[in-house]
Amino acid sequence: WVAKHDAALKLGSDPDAILTKTFAKIDDLAAKQPTGCGPGSAELVNALVKAAYGVTYWPMTGQTLQQVLTANDLKALDEGSDVKPSDNNYAGYLGVQCSESTWPDIQTMVADARRMAPDNKLMTWSNTWFNGPCATWPVKPVPLTPVDAAAFTAPFLMVHETFDGATPLSGALAVREKFPASRLLVGKNGSTHWTAFAASPCITDTIATYLSTGAVTARGSNVALTATG
């Protein structure tokens, strides 16, 4: 997307070259000690991770990348003291994530991250630290509640996007297979994690119809793909 909008962002039209330059900047910042509490490599990674979850972040992230790569302006990475993290949101996330499965100790998590990082430069460490509290979570995980897929006879709607990196399409296809009553609507070539809130009118209208009337389209033999905006 950044390469496609070279006329505005001036970062070049070669995606691979932009990627190489971006990771080189991350490595350069990581090798330098930030001044005081200033932004560094972690903040640049954080900005890029946001873009991986939704297209709504792309314009803002593209501008940030332009400032960092062309002008070495790290102020673009500083969200400022007025931005307060959502502790409640994060606590809720950890309450689910840490309780639904058994996690290894932090030493194992770090060792796994070091092994995976060379091939997964963007997400490895950010995911490791984000889920790090699960290594010492004080509550033992509980067994998941068994679900009888055959008991769901009323059709229900599932929504996904082709290139959602956080929850891959393969998972949605597996759920669709287990639940005969399900209907899966996929945003073709979409890459946003929160599909229902950032999709094309085709998808949002289908969701609205389902919520208001319970109506879903007939299930096809293959996944029907619809284009997203």
PDB file of C-alpha atoms in Angstrom:
ATOM      1  CA  TRP A   1       0.000   0.000   0.000  1.00  0.00           C
ATOM      2  CA  VAL A   2       2.852   2.362   0.852  1.00  0.00           C
ATOM      3  CA  ALA A   3       4.589   1.532  -2.421  1.00  0.00           C
ATOM      4  CA  LYS A   4       1.356   2.074  -4.324  1.00  0.00           C
ATOM      5  CA  HIS A   5       1.079   5.571  -2.845  1.00  0.00           C
ATOM      6  CA  ASP A   6       4.624   6.644  -3.599  1.00  0.00           C
ATOM      7  CA  ALA A   7       3.395   9.930  -5.078  1.00  0.00           C
ATOM      8  CA  ALA A   8       2.198  10.994  -1.630  1.00  0.00           C
ATOM      9  CA  LEU A   9       4.602   9.215   0.706  1.00  0.00           C
ATOM     10  CA  LYS A  10       7.818   9.411  -1.360  1.00  0.00           C
ATOM     11  CA  LEU A  11       9.159   6.105  -0.056  1.00  0.00           C
ATOM     12  CA  GLY A  12       9.561   4.434  -3.412  1.00  0.00           C
ATOM     13  CA  SER A  13       7.428   2.083  -5.469  1.00  0.00           C
ATOM     14  CA  ASP A  14       9.306  -1.137  -4.673  1.00  0.00           C
ATOM     15  CA  PRO A  15       7.612  -2.945  -1.732  1.00  0.00           C
ATOM     16  CA  ASP A  16      10.632  -5.161  -1.037  1.00  0.00           C
ATOM     17  CA  ALA A  17      12.971  -2.171  -0.907  1.00  0.00           C
ATOM     18  CA  ILE A  18      10.666  -0.357   1.507  1.00  0.00           C
ATOM     19  CA  LEU A  19      10.450  -3.464   3.678  1.00  0.00           C
ATOM     20  CA  THR A  20      14.227  -3.845   3.748  1.00  0.00           C
ATOM     21  CA  LYS A  21      14.703  -0.190   4.646  1.00  0.00           C
ATOM     22  CA  THR A  22      12.071  -0.416   7.380  1.00  0.00           C
ATOM     23  CA  PHE A  23      13.625  -3.428   9.097  1.00  0.00           C
ATOM     24  CA  ALA A  24      17.072  -1.863   8.775  1.00  0.00           C
ATOM     25  CA  LYS A  25      15.707   1.172  10.626  1.00  0.00           C
ATOM     26  CA  ILE A  26      14.224  -1.047  13.325  1.00  0.00           C
ATOM     27  CA  ASP A  27      17.605  -2.753  13.789  1.00  0.00           C
ATOM     28  CA  ASP A  28      19.394   0.609  13.842  1.00  0.00           C
ATOM     29  CA  LEU A  29      17.067   2.009  16.498  1.00  0.00           C
ATOM     30  CA  ALA A  30      17.317  -1.193  18.547  1.00  0.00           C
ATOM     31  CA  ALA A  31      21.102  -0.840  18.620  1.00  0.00           C
ATOM     32  CA  LYS A  32      20.878   2.668  20.029  1.00  0.00           C
ATOM     33  CA  GLN A  33      19.805   3.590  23.531  1.00  0.00           C
ATOM     34  CA  PRO A  34      16.817   5.976  23.341  1.00  0.00           C
ATOM     35  CA  THR A  35      17.386   9.374  24.924  1.00  0.00           C
ATOM     36  CA  GLY A  36      15.491   9.451  28.203  1.00  0.00           C
ATOM     37  CA  CYS A  37      12.061   7.971  27.616  1.00  0.00           C
ATOM     38  CA  GLY A  38      12.004   8.809  23.934  1.00  0.00           C
ATOM     39  CA  PRO A  39      10.604   6.484  21.288  1.00  0.00           C
ATOM     40  CA  GLY A  40      12.759   3.842  19.654  1.00  0.00           C
ATOM     41  CA  SER A  41      12.529   0.552  17.806  1.00  0.00           C
ATOM     42  CA  ALA A  42       9.691  -0.800  19.972  1.00  0.00           C
ATOM     43  CA  GLU A  43       7.478   2.173  19.121  1.00  0.00           C
ATOM     44  CA  LEU A  44       8.180   1.759  15.396  1.00  0.00           C
ATOM     45  CA  VAL A  45       7.281  -1.931  15.605  1.00  0.00           C
ATOM     46  CA  ASN A  46       4.128  -1.029  17.532  1.00  0.00           C
ATOM     47  CA  ALA A  47       3.041   1.368  14.790  1.00  0.00           C
ATOM     48  CA  LEU A  48       3.574  -1.292  12.136  1.00  0.00           C
ATOM     49  CA  VAL A  49       1.773  -3.969  14.160  1.00  0.00           C
ATOM     50  CA  LYS A  50      -1.312  -1.748  14.315  1.00  0.00           C
ATOM     51  CA  ALA A  51      -1.319  -1.562  10.523  1.00  0.00           C
ATOM     52  CA  ALA A  52      -1.238  -5.347  10.369  1.00  0.00           C
ATOM     53  CA  TYR A  53      -4.614  -5.476  12.126  1.00  0.00           C
ATOM     54  CA  GLY A  54      -6.621  -3.109   9.991  1.00  0.00           C
ATOM     55  CA  VAL A  55      -6.613  -0.961   6.861  1.00  0.00           C
ATOM     56  CA  THR A  56      -7.903   2.029   8.816  1.00  0.00           C
ATOM     57  CA  TYR A  57      -4.394   2.390  10.257  1.00  0.00           C
ATOM     58  CA  TRP A  58      -2.641   2.409   6.887  1.00  0.00           C
ATOM     59  CA  PRO A  59      -2.729   6.160   6.055  1.00  0.00           C
ATOM     60  CA  MET A  60      -1.540   7.132   9.529  1.00  0.00           C
ATOM     61  CA  THR A  61       1.152   4.440   9.562  1.00  0.00           C
ATOM     62  CA  GLY A  62       2.313   5.411   6.078  1.00  0.00           C
ATOM     63  CA  GLN A  63       2.797   9.012   7.182  1.00  0.00           C
ATOM     64  CA  THR A  64       4.628   7.872  10.303  1.00  0.00           C
ATOM     65  CA  LEU A  65       6.901   5.652   8.235  1.00  0.00           C
ATOM     66  CA  GLN A  66       7.636   8.536   5.890  1.00  0.00           C
ATOM     67  CA  GLN A  67       8.700  10.795   8.773  1.00  0.00           C
ATOM     68  CA  VAL A  68      10.861   8.109  10.363  1.00  0.00           C
ATOM     69  CA  LEU A  69      12.579   6.840   7.217  1.00  0.00           C
ATOM     70  CA  THR A  70      13.079  10.079   5.318  1.00  0.00           C
ATOM     71  CA  ALA A  71      13.617  12.600   8.120  1.00  0.00           C
ATOM     72  CA  ASN A  72      14.570  10.387  11.072  1.00  0.00           C
ATOM     73  CA  ASP A  73      11.744  12.131  12.908  1.00  0.00           C
ATOM     74  CA  LEU A  74      11.042   9.852  15.873  1.00  0.00           C
ATOM     75  CA  LYS A  75       8.526  12.278  17.330  1.00  0.00           C
ATOM     76  CA  ALA A  76       6.047  10.713  14.940  1.00  0.00           C
ATOM     77  CA  LEU A  77       6.282   7.554  17.071  1.00  0.00           C
ATOM     78  CA  ASP A  78       5.489   9.321  20.336  1.00  0.00           C
ATOM     79  CA  GLU A  79       1.805   8.875  21.136  1.00  0.00           C
ATOM     80  CA  GLY A  80       2.152  11.436  23.891  1.00  0.00           C
ATOM     81  CA  SER A  81       1.288  11.456  27.565  1.00  0.00           C
ATOM     82  CA  ASP A  82      -2.351  12.236  26.815  1.00  0.00           C
ATOM     83  CA  VAL A  83      -2.868   8.774  25.322  1.00  0.00           C
ATOM     84  CA  LYS A  84      -3.875   6.446  28.146  1.00  0.00           C
ATOM     85  CA  PRO A  85      -3.648   2.683  27.645  1.00  0.00           C
ATOM     86  CA  SER A  86      -6.815   0.697  28.209  1.00  0.00           C
ATOM     87  CA  ASP A  87      -5.870  -1.371  31.239  1.00  0.00           C
ATOM     88  CA  ASN A  88      -9.359  -2.848  31.419  1.00  0.00           C
ATOM     89  CA  ASN A  89      -9.229  -3.949  27.800  1.00  0.00           C
ATOM     90  CA  TYR A  90      -5.823  -5.565  28.253  1.00  0.00           C
ATOM     91  CA  ALA A  91      -6.848  -7.251  31.504  1.00  0.00           C
ATOM     92  CA  GLY A  92      -9.894  -8.717  29.776  1.00  0.00           C
ATOM     93  CA  TYR A  93      -7.710  -9.997  26.956  1.00  0.00           C
ATOM     94  CA  LEU A  94      -5.297 -11.670  29.369  1.00  0.00           C
ATOM     95  CA  GLY A  95      -8.134 -13.135  31.414  1.00  0.00           C
ATOM     96  CA  VAL A  96      -9.288 -15.047  28.344  1.00  0.00           C
ATOM     97  CA  GLN A  97      -5.950 -15.736  26.686  1.00  0.00           C
ATOM     98  CA  CYS A  98      -4.176 -16.966  29.808  1.00  0.00           C
ATOM     99  CA  SER A  99      -7.076 -19.064  31.079  1.00  0.00           C
ATOM    100  CA  GLU A 100      -7.987 -21.026  27.979  1.00  0.00           C
ATOM    101  CA  SER A 101      -4.726 -22.920  27.600  1.00  0.00           C
ATOM    102  CA  THR A 102      -1.557 -23.838  29.457  1.00  0.00           C
ATOM    103  CA  TRP A 103       1.374 -21.501  28.811  1.00  0.00           C
ATOM    104  CA  PRO A 104       5.107 -22.239  29.125  1.00  0.00           C
ATOM    105  CA  ASP A 105       7.384 -20.356  31.498  1.00  0.00           C
ATOM    106  CA  ILE A 106       8.878 -17.069  30.361  1.00  0.00           C
ATOM    107  CA  GLN A 107      12.274 -18.638  29.631  1.00  0.00           C
ATOM    108  CA  THR A 108      10.660 -21.003  27.133  1.00  0.00           C
ATOM    109  CA  MET A 109       8.640 -18.198  25.582  1.00  0.00           C
ATOM    110  CA  VAL A 110      11.776 -16.100  25.105  1.00  0.00           C
ATOM    111  CA  ALA A 111      13.703 -19.056  23.660  1.00  0.00           C
ATOM    112  CA  ASP A 112      10.857 -19.718  21.208  1.00  0.00           C
ATOM    113  CA  ALA A 113      10.783 -16.051  20.245  1.00  0.00           C
ATOM    114  CA  ARG A 114      14.519 -16.007  19.525  1.00  0.00           C
ATOM    115  CA  ARG A 115      14.091 -19.034  17.298  1.00  0.00           C
ATOM    116  CA  MET A 116      11.132 -17.565  15.404  1.00  0.00           C
ATOM    117  CA  ALA A 117      12.210 -13.917  15.180  1.00  0.00           C
ATOM    118  CA  PRO A 118      14.520 -14.199  12.132  1.00  0.00           C
ATOM    119  CA  ASP A 119      11.624 -15.352   9.948  1.00  0.00           C
ATOM    120  CA  ASN A 120       8.907 -13.348  11.704  1.00  0.00           C
ATOM    121  CA  LYS A 121      10.556 -10.012  12.407  1.00  0.00           C
ATOM    122  CA  LEU A 122       7.481  -7.908  12.980  1.00  0.00           C
ATOM    123  CA  MET A 123       5.177  -9.911  15.205  1.00  0.00           C
ATOM    124  CA  THR A 124       7.410 -12.255  17.214  1.00  0.00           C
ATOM    125  CA  TRP A 125       8.625 -10.067  20.068  1.00  0.00           C
ATOM    126  CA  SER A 126       5.537  -7.843  20.226  1.00  0.00           C
ATOM    127  CA  ASN A 127       3.371 -10.949  20.633  1.00  0.00           C
ATOM    128  CA  THR A 128       5.760 -12.511  23.136  1.00  0.00           C
ATOM    129  CA  TRP A 129       5.718  -9.516  25.466  1.00  0.00           C
ATOM    130  CA  PHE A 130       1.996  -8.897  24.969  1.00  0.00           C
ATOM    131  CA  ASN A 131       1.234 -12.435  26.133  1.00  0.00           C
ATOM    132  CA  GLY A 132       4.118 -12.555  28.620  1.00  0.00           C
ATOM    133  CA  PRO A 133       1.900 -12.215  31.724  1.00  0.00           C
ATOM    134  CA  CYS A 134       0.407 -15.628  30.883  1.00  0.00           C
ATOM    135  CA  ALA A 135       3.718 -17.216  31.942  1.00  0.00           C
ATOM    136  CA  THR A 136       3.003 -16.263  35.563  1.00  0.00           C
ATOM    137  CA  TRP A 137      -0.798 -16.042  35.464  1.00  0.00           C
ATOM    138  CA  PRO A 138      -2.036 -16.890  38.986  1.00  0.00           C
ATOM    139  CA  VAL A 139      -5.194 -18.731  37.913  1.00  0.00           C
ATOM    140  CA  LYS A 140      -4.955 -22.219  36.447  1.00  0.00           C
ATOM    141  CA  PRO A 141      -6.542 -22.691  33.023  1.00  0.00           C
ATOM    142  CA  VAL A 142      -9.891 -24.436  32.989  1.00  0.00           C
ATOM    143  CA  PRO A 143     -10.990 -27.054  30.452  1.00  0.00           C
ATOM    144  CA  LEU A 144     -12.913 -25.590  27.551  1.00  0.00           C
ATOM    145  CA  THR A 145     -16.647 -26.229  27.550  1.00  0.00           C
ATOM    146  CA  PRO A 146     -17.509 -29.017  25.091  1.00  0.00           C
ATOM    147  CA  VAL A 147     -19.749 -27.795  22.287  1.00  0.00           C
ATOM    148  CA  ASP A 148     -21.995 -30.139  20.329  1.00  0.00           C
ATOM    149  CA  ALA A 149     -21.964 -28.650  16.832  1.00  0.00           C
ATOM    150  CA  ALA A 150     -24.898 -30.825  15.766  1.00  0.00           C
ATOM    151  CA  ALA A 151     -27.072 -29.154  18.393  1.00  0.00           C
ATOM    152  CA  PHE A 152     -26.889 -25.844  16.530  1.00  0.00           C
ATOM    153  CA  THR A 153     -29.699 -26.183  14.031  1.00  0.00           C
ATOM    154  CA  ALA A 154     -30.543 -22.511  13.462  1.00  0.00           C
ATOM    155  CA  PRO A 155     -28.331 -20.919  10.786  1.00  0.00           C
ATOM    156  CA  PHE A 156     -25.811 -18.428  12.137  1.00  0.00           C
ATOM    157  CA  LEU A 157     -23.490 -16.017  10.372  1.00  0.00           C
ATOM    158  CA  MET A 158     -19.692 -16.012  10.470  1.00  0.00           C
ATOM    159  CA  VAL A 159     -17.618 -13.194   8.963  1.00  0.00           C
ATOM    160  CA  HIS A 160     -13.951 -13.233   8.034  1.00  0.00           C
ATOM    161  CA  GLU A 161     -11.406 -11.714   5.633  1.00  0.00           C
ATOM    162  CA  THR A 162      -9.014 -13.531   3.339  1.00  0.00           C
ATOM    163  CA  PHE A 163      -5.744 -12.203   4.737  1.00  0.00           C
ATOM    164  CA  ASP A 164      -6.555 -11.622   8.414  1.00  0.00           C
ATOM    165  CA  GLY A 165      -3.169 -12.343   9.956  1.00  0.00           C
ATOM    166  CA  ALA A 166      -4.302 -12.449  13.587  1.00  0.00           C
ATOM    167  CA  THR A 167      -6.939 -15.140  13.060  1.00  0.00           C
ATOM    168  CA  PRO A 168      -6.180 -16.882   9.742  1.00  0.00           C
ATOM    169  CA  LEU A 169      -8.932 -17.880   7.345  1.00  0.00           C
ATOM    170  CA  SER A 170      -8.023 -21.530   7.873  1.00  0.00           C
ATOM    171  CA  GLY A 171      -9.520 -21.293  11.365  1.00  0.00           C
ATOM    172  CA  ALA A 172     -12.809 -19.918  10.060  1.00  0.00           C
ATOM    173  CA  LEU A 173     -12.974 -22.675   7.461  1.00  0.00           C
ATOM    174  CA  ALA A 174     -12.410 -25.274  10.193  1.00  0.00           C
ATOM    175  CA  VAL A 175     -15.272 -23.862  12.284  1.00  0.00           C
ATOM    176  CA  ARG A 176     -17.508 -23.738   9.225  1.00  0.00           C
ATOM    177  CA  GLU A 177     -16.833 -27.414   8.623  1.00  0.00           C
ATOM    178  CA  LYS A 178     -17.685 -28.356  12.209  1.00  0.00           C
ATOM    179  CA  PHE A 179     -20.948 -26.394  12.287  1.00  0.00           C
ATOM    180  CA  PRO A 180     -23.286 -27.424   9.452  1.00  0.00           C
ATOM    181  CA  ALA A 181     -25.685 -24.613  10.368  1.00  0.00           C
ATOM    182  CA  SER A 182     -23.083 -21.888   9.898  1.00  0.00           C
ATOM    183  CA  ARG A 183     -22.786 -19.506   6.962  1.00  0.00           C
ATOM    184  CA  LEU A 184     -19.358 -17.990   6.289  1.00  0.00           C
ATOM    185  CA  LEU A 185     -19.057 -14.656   4.506  1.00  0.00           C
ATOM    186  CA  VAL A 186     -15.477 -13.826   3.499  1.00  0.00           C
ATOM    187  CA  GLY A 187     -14.204 -10.424   2.437  1.00  0.00           C
ATOM    188  CA  LYS A 188     -12.100 -11.258  -0.611  1.00  0.00           C
ATOM    189  CA  ASN A 189      -8.509  -9.982  -0.294  1.00  0.00           C
ATOM    190  CA  GLY A 190      -9.411  -8.154   2.904  1.00  0.00           C
ATOM    191  CA  SER A 191      -6.731  -7.928   5.604  1.00  0.00           C
ATOM    192  CA  THR A 192      -8.567  -6.386   8.549  1.00  0.00           C
ATOM    193  CA  HIS A 193      -8.944  -8.248  11.824  1.00  0.00           C
ATOM    194  CA  TRP A 194     -12.207  -6.611  12.949  1.00  0.00           C
ATOM    195  CA  THR A 195     -14.023  -7.404   9.727  1.00  0.00           C
ATOM    196  CA  ALA A 196     -17.497  -6.477  10.910  1.00  0.00           C
ATOM    197  CA  PHE A 197     -16.479  -2.881  11.630  1.00  0.00           C
ATOM    198  CA  ALA A 198     -14.263  -2.117   8.634  1.00  0.00           C
ATOM    199  CA  ALA A 199     -15.721  -3.987   5.694  1.00  0.00           C
ATOM    200  CA  SER A 200     -17.610  -3.177   2.523  1.00  0.00           C
ATOM    201  CA  PRO A 201     -21.336  -2.304   2.512  1.00  0.00           C
ATOM    202  CA  CYS A 202     -21.987  -5.808   1.195  1.00  0.00           C
ATOM    203  CA  ILE A 203     -20.682  -7.335   4.421  1.00  0.00           C
ATOM    204  CA  THR A 204     -22.092  -4.745   6.824  1.00  0.00           C
ATOM    205  CA  ASP A 205     -25.520  -4.950   5.167  1.00  0.00           C
ATOM    206  CA  THR A 206     -25.460  -8.748   5.435  1.00  0.00           C
ATOM    207  CA  ILE A 207     -24.597  -8.480   9.140  1.00  0.00           C
ATOM    208  CA  ALA A 208     -27.373  -5.930   9.714  1.00  0.00           C
ATOM    209  CA  THR A 209     -29.913  -8.148   7.975  1.00  0.00           C
ATOM    210  CA  TYR A 210     -28.873 -11.144  10.041  1.00  0.00           C
ATOM    211  CA  LEU A 211     -29.064  -9.246  13.337  1.00  0.00           C
ATOM    212  CA  SER A 212     -32.449  -7.736  12.552  1.00  0.00           C
ATOM    213  CA  THR A 213     -34.178 -10.692  10.887  1.00  0.00           C
ATOM    214  CA  GLY A 214     -32.026 -13.778  11.444  1.00  0.00           C
ATOM    215  CA  ALA A 215     -31.916 -14.333   7.691  1.00  0.00           C
ATOM    216  CA  VAL A 216     -28.803 -15.764   6.064  1.00  0.00           C
ATOM    217  CA  THR A 217     -28.093 -16.845   2.523  1.00  0.00           C
ATOM    218  CA  ALA A 218     -28.084 -20.494   1.514  1.00  0.00           C
ATOM    219  CA  ARG A 219     -24.878 -22.319   2.239  1.00  0.00           C
ATOM    220  CA  GLY A 220     -22.847 -23.102  -0.849  1.00  0.00           C
ATOM    221  CA  SER A 221     -20.500 -25.994  -1.426  1.00  0.00           C
ATOM    222  CA  ASN A 222     -17.585 -23.567  -1.474  1.00  0.00           C
ATOM    223  CA  VAL A 223     -16.890 -20.352   0.426  1.00  0.00           C
ATOM    224  CA  ALA A 224     -18.473 -17.420  -1.362  1.00  0.00           C
ATOM    225  CA  LEU A 225     -16.017 -14.542  -1.621  1.00  0.00           C
ATOM    226  CA  THR A 226     -17.149 -10.944  -1.800  1.00  0.00           C
ATOM    227  CA  ALA A 227     -14.933  -7.948  -2.419  1.00  0.00           C
ATOM    228  CA  THR A 228     -14.167  -5.465   0.352  1.00  0.00           C
ATOM    229  CA  GLY A 229     -13.503  -1.781   0.114  1.00  0.00           C
TER     230      GLY A 229
END
